[in-house]
GROMACS .gro file of C-alpha atoms in nm:
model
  392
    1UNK     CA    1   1.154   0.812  -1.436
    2UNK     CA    2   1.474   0.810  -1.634
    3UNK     CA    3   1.495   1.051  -1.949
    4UNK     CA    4   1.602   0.795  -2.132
    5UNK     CA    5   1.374   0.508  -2.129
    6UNK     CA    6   1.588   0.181  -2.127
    7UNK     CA    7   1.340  -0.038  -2.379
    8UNK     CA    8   1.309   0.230  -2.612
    9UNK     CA    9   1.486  -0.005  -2.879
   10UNK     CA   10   1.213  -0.249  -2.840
   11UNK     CA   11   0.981   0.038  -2.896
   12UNK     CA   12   1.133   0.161  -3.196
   13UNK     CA   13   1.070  -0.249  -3.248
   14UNK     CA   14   0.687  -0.205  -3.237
   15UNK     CA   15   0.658  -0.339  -2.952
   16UNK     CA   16   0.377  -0.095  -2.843
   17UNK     CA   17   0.195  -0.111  -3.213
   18UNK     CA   18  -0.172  -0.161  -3.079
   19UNK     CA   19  -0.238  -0.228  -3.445
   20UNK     CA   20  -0.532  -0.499  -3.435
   21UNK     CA   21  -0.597  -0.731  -3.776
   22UNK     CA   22  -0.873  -0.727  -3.943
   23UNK     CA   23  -1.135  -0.926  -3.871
   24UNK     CA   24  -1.048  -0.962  -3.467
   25UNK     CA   25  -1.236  -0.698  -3.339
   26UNK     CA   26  -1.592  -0.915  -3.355
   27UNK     CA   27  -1.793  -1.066  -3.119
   28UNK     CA   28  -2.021  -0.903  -2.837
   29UNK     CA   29  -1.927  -0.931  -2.474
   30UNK     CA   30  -2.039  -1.226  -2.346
   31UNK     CA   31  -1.765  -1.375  -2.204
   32UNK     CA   32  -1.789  -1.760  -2.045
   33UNK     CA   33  -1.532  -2.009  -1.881
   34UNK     CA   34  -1.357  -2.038  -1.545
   35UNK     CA   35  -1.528  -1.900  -1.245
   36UNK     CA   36  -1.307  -1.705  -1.033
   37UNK     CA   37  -1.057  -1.884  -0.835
   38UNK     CA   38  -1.162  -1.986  -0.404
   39UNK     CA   39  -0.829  -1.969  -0.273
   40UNK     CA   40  -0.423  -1.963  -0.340
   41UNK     CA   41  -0.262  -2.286  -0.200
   42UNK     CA   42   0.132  -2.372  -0.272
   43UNK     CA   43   0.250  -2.238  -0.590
   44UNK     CA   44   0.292  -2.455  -0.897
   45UNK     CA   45   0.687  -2.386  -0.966
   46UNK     CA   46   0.586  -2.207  -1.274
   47UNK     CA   47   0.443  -1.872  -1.435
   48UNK     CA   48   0.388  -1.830  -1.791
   49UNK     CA   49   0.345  -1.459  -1.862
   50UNK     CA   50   0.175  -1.284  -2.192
   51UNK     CA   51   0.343  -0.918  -2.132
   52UNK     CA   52   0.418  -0.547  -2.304
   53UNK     CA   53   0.820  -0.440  -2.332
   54UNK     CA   54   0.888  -0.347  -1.976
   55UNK     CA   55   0.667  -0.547  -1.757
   56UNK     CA   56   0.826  -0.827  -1.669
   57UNK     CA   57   1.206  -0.719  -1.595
   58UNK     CA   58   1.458  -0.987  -1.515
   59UNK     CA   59   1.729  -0.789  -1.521
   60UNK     CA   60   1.884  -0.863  -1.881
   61UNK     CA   61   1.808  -0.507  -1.997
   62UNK     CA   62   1.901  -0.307  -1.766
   63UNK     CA   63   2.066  -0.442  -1.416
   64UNK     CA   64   1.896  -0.176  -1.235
   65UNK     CA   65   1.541  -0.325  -1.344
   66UNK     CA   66   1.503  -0.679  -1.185
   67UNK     CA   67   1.147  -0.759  -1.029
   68UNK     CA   68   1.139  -1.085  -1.170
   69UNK     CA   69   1.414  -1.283  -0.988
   70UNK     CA   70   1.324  -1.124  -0.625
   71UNK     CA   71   0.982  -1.251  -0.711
   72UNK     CA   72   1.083  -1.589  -0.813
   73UNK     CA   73   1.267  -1.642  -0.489
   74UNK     CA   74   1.053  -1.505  -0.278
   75UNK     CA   75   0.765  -1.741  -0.423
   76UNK     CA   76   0.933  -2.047  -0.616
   77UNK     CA   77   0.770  -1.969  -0.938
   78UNK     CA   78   0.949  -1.963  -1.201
   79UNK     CA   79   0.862  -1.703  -1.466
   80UNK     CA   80   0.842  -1.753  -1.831
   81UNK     CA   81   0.769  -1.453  -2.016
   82UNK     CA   82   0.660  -1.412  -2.381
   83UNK     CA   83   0.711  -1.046  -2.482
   84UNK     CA   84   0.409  -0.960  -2.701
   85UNK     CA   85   0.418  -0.677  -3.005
   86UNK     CA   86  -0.001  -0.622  -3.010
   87UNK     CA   87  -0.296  -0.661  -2.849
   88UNK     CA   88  -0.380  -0.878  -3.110
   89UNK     CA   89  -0.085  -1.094  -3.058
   90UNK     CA   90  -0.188  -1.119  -2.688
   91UNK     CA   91  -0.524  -1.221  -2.776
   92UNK     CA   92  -0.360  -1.536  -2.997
   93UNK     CA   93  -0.160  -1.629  -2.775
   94UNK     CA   94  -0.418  -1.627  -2.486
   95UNK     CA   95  -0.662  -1.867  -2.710
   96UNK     CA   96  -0.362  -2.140  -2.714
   97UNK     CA   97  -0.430  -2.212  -2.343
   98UNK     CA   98  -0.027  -2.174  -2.297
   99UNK     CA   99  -0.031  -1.894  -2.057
  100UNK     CA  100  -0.128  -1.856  -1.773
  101UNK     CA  101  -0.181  -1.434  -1.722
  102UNK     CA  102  -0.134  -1.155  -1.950
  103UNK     CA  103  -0.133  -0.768  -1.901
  104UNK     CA  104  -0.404  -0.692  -2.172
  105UNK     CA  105  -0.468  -0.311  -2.279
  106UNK     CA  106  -0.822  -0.193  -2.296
  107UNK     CA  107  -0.868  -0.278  -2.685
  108UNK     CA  108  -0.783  -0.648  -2.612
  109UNK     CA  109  -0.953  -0.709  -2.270
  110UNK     CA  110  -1.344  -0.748  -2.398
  111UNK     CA  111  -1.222  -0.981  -2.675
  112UNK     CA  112  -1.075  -1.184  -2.418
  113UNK     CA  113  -1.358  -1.165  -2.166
  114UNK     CA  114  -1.646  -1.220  -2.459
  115UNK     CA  115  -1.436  -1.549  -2.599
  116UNK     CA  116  -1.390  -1.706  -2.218
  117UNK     CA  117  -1.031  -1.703  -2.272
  118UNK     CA  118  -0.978  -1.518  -1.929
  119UNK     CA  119  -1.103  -1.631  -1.595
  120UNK     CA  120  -1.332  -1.361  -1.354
  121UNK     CA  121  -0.996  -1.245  -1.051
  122UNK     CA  122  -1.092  -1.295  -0.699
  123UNK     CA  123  -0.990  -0.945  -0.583
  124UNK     CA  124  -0.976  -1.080  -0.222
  125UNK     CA  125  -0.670  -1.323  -0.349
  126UNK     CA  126  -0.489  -1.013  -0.411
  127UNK     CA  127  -0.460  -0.820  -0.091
  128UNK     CA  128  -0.258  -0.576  -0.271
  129UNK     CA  129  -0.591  -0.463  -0.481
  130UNK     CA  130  -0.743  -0.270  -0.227
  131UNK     CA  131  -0.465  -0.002  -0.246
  132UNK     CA  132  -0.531   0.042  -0.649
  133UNK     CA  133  -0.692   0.350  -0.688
  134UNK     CA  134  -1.056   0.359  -0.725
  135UNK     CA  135  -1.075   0.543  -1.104
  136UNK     CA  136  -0.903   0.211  -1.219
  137UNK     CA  137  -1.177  -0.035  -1.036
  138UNK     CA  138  -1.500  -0.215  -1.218
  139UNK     CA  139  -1.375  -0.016  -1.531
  140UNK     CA  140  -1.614  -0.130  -1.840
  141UNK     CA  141  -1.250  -0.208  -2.012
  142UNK     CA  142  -1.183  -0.466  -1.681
  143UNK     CA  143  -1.508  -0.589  -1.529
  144UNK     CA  144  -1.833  -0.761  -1.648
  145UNK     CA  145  -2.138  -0.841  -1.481
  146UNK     CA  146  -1.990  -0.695  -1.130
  147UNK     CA  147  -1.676  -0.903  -1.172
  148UNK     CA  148  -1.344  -0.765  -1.209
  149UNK     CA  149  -1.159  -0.936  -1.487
  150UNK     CA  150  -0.822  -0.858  -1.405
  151UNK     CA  151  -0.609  -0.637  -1.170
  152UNK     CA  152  -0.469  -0.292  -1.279
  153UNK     CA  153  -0.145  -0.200  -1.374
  154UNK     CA  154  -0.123   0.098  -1.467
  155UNK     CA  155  -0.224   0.407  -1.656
  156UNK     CA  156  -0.173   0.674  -1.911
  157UNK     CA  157  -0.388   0.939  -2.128
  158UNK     CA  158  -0.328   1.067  -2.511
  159UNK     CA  159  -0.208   1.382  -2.500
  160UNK     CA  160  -0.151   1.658  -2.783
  161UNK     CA  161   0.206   1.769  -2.813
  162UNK     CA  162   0.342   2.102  -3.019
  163UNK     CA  163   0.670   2.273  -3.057
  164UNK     CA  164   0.648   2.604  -2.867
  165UNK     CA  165   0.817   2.752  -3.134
  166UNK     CA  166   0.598   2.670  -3.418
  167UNK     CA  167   0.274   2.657  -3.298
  168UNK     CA  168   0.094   3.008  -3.173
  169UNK     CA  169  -0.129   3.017  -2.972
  170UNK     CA  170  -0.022   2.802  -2.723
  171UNK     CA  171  -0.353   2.509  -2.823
  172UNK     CA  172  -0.570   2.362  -2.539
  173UNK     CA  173  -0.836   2.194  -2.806
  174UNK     CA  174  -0.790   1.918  -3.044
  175UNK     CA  175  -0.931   2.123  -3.304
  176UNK     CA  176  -0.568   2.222  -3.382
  177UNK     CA  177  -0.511   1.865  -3.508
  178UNK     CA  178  -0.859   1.857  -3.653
  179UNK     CA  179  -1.038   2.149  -3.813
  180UNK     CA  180  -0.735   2.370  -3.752
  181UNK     CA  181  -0.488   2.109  -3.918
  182UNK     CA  182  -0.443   2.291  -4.228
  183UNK     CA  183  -0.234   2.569  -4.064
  184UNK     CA  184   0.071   2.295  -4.004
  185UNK     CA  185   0.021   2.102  -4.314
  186UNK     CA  186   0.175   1.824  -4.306
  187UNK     CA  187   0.386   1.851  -4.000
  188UNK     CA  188   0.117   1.724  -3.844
  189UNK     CA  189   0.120   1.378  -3.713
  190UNK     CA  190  -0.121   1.084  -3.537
  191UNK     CA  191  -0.145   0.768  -3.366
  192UNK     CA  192  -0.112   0.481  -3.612
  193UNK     CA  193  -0.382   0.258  -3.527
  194UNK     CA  194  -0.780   0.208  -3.526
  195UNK     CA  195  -0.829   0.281  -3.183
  196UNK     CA  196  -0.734   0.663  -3.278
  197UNK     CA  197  -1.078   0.659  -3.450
  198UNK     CA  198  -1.206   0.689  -3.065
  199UNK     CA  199  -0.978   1.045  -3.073
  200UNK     CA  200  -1.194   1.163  -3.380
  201UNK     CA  201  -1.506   1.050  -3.224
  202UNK     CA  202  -1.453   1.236  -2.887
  203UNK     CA  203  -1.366   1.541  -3.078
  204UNK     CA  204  -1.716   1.514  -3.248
  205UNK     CA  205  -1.912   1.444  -2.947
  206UNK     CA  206  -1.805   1.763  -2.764
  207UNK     CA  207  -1.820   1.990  -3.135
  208UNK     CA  208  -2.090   1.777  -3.271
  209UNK     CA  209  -2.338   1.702  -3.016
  210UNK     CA  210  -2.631   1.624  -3.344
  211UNK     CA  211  -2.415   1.323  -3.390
  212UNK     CA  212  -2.541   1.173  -3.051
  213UNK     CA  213  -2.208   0.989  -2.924
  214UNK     CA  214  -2.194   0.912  -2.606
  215UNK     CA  215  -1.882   0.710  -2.571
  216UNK     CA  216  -1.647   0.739  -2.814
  217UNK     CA  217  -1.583   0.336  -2.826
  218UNK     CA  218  -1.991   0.346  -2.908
  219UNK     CA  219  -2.005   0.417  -3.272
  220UNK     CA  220  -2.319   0.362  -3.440
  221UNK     CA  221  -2.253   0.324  -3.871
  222UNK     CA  222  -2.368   0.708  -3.877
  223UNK     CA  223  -2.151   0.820  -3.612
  224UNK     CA  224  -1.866   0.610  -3.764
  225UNK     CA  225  -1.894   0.749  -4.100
  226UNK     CA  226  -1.836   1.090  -3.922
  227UNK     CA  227  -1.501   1.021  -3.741
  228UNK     CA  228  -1.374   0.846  -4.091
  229UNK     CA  229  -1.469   1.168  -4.238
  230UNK     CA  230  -1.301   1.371  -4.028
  231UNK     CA  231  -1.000   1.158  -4.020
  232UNK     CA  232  -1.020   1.163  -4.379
  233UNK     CA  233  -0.973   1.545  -4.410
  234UNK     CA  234  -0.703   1.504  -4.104
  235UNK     CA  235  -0.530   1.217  -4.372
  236UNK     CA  236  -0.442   1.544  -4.623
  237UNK     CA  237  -0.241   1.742  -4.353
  238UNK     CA  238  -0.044   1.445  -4.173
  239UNK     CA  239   0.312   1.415  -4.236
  240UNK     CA  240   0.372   1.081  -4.053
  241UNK     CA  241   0.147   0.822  -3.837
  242UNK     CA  242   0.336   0.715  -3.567
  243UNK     CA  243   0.390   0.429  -3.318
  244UNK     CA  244   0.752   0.433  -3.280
  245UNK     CA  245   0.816   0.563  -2.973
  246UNK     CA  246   1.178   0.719  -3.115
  247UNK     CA  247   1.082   0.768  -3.460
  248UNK     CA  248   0.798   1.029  -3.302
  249UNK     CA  249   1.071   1.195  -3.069
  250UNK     CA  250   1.313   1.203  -3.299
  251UNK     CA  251   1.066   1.413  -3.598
  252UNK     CA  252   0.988   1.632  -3.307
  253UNK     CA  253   1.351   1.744  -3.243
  254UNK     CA  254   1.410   1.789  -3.623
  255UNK     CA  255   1.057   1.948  -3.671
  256UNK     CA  256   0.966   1.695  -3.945
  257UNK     CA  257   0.697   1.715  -3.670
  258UNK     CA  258   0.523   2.002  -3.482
  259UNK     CA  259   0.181   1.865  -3.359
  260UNK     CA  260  -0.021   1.566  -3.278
  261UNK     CA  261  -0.096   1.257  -3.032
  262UNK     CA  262   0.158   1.175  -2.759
  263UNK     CA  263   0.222   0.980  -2.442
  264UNK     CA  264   0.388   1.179  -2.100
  265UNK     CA  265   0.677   0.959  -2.132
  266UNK     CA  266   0.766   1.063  -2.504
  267UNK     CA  267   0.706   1.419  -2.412
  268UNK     CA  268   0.943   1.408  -2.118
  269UNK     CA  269   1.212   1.230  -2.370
  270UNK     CA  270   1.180   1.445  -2.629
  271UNK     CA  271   1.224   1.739  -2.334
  272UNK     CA  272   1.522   1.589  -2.196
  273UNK     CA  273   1.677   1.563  -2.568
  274UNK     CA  274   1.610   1.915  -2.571
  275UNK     CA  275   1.338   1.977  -2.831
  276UNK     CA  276   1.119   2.269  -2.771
  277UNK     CA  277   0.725   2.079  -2.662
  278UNK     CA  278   0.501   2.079  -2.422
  279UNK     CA  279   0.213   1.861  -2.373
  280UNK     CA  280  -0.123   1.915  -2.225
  281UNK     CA  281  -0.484   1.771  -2.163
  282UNK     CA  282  -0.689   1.911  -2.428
  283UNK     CA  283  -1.003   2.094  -2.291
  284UNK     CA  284  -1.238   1.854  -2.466
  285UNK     CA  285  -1.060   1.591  -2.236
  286UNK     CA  286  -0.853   1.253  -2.442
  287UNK     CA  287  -0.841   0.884  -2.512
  288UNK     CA  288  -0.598   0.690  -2.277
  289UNK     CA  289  -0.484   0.363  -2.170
  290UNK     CA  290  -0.501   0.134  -1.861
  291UNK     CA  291  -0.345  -0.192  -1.893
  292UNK     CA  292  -0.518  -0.483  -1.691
  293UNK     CA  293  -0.312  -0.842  -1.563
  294UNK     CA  294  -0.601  -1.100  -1.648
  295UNK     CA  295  -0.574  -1.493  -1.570
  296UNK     CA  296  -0.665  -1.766  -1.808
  297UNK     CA  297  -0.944  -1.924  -1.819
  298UNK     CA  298  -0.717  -2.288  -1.850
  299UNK     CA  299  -0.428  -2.132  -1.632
  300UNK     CA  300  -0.214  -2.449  -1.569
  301UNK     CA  301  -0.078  -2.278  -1.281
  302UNK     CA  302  -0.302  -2.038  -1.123
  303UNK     CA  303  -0.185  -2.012  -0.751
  304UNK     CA  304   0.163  -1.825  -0.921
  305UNK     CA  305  -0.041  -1.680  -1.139
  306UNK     CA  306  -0.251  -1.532  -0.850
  307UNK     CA  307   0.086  -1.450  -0.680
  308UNK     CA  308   0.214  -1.234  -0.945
  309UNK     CA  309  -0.064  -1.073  -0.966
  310UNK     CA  310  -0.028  -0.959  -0.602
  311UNK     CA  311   0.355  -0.895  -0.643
  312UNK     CA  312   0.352  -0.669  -0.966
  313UNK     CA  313   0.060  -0.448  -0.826
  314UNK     CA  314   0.255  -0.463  -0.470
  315UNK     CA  315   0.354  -0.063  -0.360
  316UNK     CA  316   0.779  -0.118  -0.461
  317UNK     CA  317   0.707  -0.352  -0.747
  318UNK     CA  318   0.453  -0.078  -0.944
  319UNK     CA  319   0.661   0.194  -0.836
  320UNK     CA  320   0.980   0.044  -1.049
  321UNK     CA  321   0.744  -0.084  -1.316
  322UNK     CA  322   0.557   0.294  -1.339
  323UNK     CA  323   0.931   0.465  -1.365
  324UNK     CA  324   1.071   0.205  -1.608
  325UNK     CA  325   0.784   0.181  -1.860
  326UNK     CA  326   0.706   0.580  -1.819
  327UNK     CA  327   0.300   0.550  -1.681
  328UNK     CA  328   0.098   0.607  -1.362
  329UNK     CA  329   0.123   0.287  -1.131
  330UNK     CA  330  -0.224   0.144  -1.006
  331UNK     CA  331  -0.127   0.122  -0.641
  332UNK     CA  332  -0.154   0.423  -0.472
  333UNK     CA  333   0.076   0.328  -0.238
  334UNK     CA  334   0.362   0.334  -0.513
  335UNK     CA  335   0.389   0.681  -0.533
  336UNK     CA  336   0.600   0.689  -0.185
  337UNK     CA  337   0.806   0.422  -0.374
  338UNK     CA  338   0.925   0.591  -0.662
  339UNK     CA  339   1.293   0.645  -0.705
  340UNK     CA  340   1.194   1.032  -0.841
  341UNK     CA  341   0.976   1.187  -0.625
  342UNK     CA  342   0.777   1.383  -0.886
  343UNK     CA  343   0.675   1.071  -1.069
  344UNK     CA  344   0.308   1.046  -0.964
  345UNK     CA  345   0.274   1.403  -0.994
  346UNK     CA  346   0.437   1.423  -1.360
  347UNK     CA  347   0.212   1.104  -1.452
  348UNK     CA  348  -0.100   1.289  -1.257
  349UNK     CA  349  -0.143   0.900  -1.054
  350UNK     CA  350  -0.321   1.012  -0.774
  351UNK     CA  351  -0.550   1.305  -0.968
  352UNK     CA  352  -0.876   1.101  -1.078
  353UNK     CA  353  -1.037   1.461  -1.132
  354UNK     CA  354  -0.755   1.453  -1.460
  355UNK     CA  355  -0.794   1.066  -1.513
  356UNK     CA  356  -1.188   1.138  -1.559
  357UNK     CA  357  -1.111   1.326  -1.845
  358UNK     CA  358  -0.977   1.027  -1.975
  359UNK     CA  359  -1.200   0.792  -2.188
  360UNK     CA  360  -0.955   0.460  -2.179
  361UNK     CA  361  -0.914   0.244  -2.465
  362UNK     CA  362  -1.232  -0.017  -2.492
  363UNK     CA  363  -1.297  -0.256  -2.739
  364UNK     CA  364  -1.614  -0.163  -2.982
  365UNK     CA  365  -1.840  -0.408  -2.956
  366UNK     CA  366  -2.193  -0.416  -3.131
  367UNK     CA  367  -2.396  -0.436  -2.828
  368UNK     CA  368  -2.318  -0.076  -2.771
  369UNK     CA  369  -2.139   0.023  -2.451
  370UNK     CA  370  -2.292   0.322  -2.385
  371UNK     CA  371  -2.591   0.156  -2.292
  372UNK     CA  372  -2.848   0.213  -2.625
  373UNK     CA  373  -3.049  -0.133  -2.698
  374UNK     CA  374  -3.234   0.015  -3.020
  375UNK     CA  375  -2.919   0.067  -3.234
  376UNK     CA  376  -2.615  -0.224  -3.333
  377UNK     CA  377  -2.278  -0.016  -3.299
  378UNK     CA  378  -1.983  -0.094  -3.503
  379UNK     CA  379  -1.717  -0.312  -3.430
  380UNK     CA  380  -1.349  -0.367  -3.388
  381UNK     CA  381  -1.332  -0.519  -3.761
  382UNK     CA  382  -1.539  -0.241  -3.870
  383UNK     CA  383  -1.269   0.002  -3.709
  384UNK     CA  384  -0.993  -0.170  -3.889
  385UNK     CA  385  -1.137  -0.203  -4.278
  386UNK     CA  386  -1.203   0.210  -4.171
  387UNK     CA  387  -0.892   0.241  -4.078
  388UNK     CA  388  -0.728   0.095  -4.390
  389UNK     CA  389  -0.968   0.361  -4.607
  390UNK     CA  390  -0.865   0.651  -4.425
  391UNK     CA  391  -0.463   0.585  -4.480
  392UNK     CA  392  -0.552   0.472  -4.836
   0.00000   0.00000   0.00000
């Protein structure tokens, strides 16, 4: 992938913020509407896409990055693209019935599923799914009831990133963001949203097993109350949340920074800008991110819709989507497309012994998704109002 990531103005825009409102993260998952589509006939002359910074390249940013047009004449749909800043933004627009697809992250997809805003996918309308690697496949961020609710994208974990020449021992435990925070006082730093209560919880089950979690998207009010805590203490030592993808580089190189949360693709910028990190899988394993393409429920134009679907997770398509946004492609087929030849292997694409280390982000629901029936687990509302406490 390039060092220099070409939308990382629209980053340091917020266009990755998964900040969620409060008050959206209700509801169970239920889900309701369209049955999956029977078959693609002649496409409609139209696509209206719901899509992250970097998904749907036309060209206009960078000539070098221009899947859109080749798509559009290739097919005869034309694509309309609405560049979303959240998930909670894509979940808006998806209830207006405007769109006709969107590539939903893992804390919007449930939401979407449990309101029937999205339609069940027809894998076998998108011959391009069977090369998507199995880790990503009947995910319980993706799929409901033995339907798949989308096709992958793509992938990424949370990783913890430190200056090598600040932080000794070299840490393989999130404890040195956690209990061991107080050493790096604020210099520490943390992804700004409610989904990075999931990072608190995970730490907890594996030091905590008394506590009971299971899945760290599975929070029962106890178990809750624990991670708040803990991200409480955490709250004294931070020097900066962050969701700028720059702004998080940039205290890195100046050391404003010296541990905390990351993504591969800010670790290799802030490596190629010459600042002393490394990042690495923590032994307790990490939260991550998978980002599914979903249809709408009232797609106006669903054979393009189920086109695009096919072309963006198509081998050459993924592999320039993968480098451009900085993630592991879906298609295992992409890594043989890649313009750098060490971009599955930086990104870890075809290792699902790393990627199940990976708990991916999943909406908290109350019927709890790690299976319990006795117990009503805490919501994505609930996460939020926490949220809000623990920053003050």
């Amino acid at each position: 992938m390039r060092n220099a990531n070409p939308w990382k103005a629209a980053v340091a825009a917020g266009v990755l913020l998964l900040a969620v409102a409060c008050g959206s993260g209700g509801g169970g998952t239920g889900g309701g509407g369209a049955a999956e589509q029977k078959s693609v006939g002649k496409g409609e002359g139209r696509v209206d896409l719901i899509a992250w910074a970097g998904y749907a390249e036309d060209g206009s940013n960078d000539p070098r990055a221009d899947w859109v047009h080749p798509f559009e004449k290739q097919t005869g749909c034309k694509v309309n693209t609405k560049i979303a800043g959240t998930s909670d933004e894509m979940v808006s627009l998806m209830k207006t019935g405007q769109y006709d697809t969107v590539s939903a992250s893992g804390d919007a997809t449930l939401r979407l599923i449990a309101a029937g805003d999205v339609a069940p996918v027809n894998t076998r309308l998108v011959p391009n799914y069977r090369d998507v690697f199995s880790g990503l496949k009947m995910r319980p961020f993706n799929s409901k009831d033995g339907k798949m609710y989308g096709i992958p994208h793509g992938r990424g974990a949370n990783l913890l990133m430190y200056r090598t020449d600040k932080v000794s021992p070299a840490p393989d435990s999130w404890k040195a963001v956690f209990d061991g925070a107080p050493k790096y006082s604020g210099k520490v730093t943390a992804y700004d949203s409610p989904i990075y209560i999931a990072d608190a919880a995970l730490y907890l089950m594996k030091t905590r097993p008394s506590l009971g979690i299971k899945d760290p998207y599975a929070l029962d009010r106890t178990q809750l109350d624990a991670a708040v805590a803990l991200l409480k203490k955490q709250r004294q030592q931070i020097g900066e949340y962050w969701s700028d993808y720059q702004k998080e580089v940039t205290a890195f190189k100046g050391g404003d920074s010296v541990i905390g949360t990351t993504w591969q693709v800010i670790a290799n910028t802030a490596t190629a800008q010459k600042a002393p990190v490394k990042a690495v899988l923590p032994k307790e394993g990490a939260t991550g991110w998978s980002d599914t393409w979903m249809v709408s429920a009232k797609a106006a134009h669903p054979n393009c819709a189920y086109k695009w679907l096919n072309w963006i997770v198509s081998p050459k398509v993924n592999a320039q989507v993968a480098e451009y946004f900085g993630e592991a492609p879906a298609n295992a087929r992409a890594c043989r497309e890649t313009a750098d030849p060490h971009h599955c292997a930086v990104y870890h694409a075809d290792d699902e012994a790393y990627y199940r280390r990976v708990h991916f982000w999943t909406t908290p629901v109350p019927q709890c998704l790690d299976g319990r029936k006795n117990v009503t687990c805490t919501d994505y509302a609930q996460w939020t109002r926490a949220w809000t406490e623990i920053k003050g």
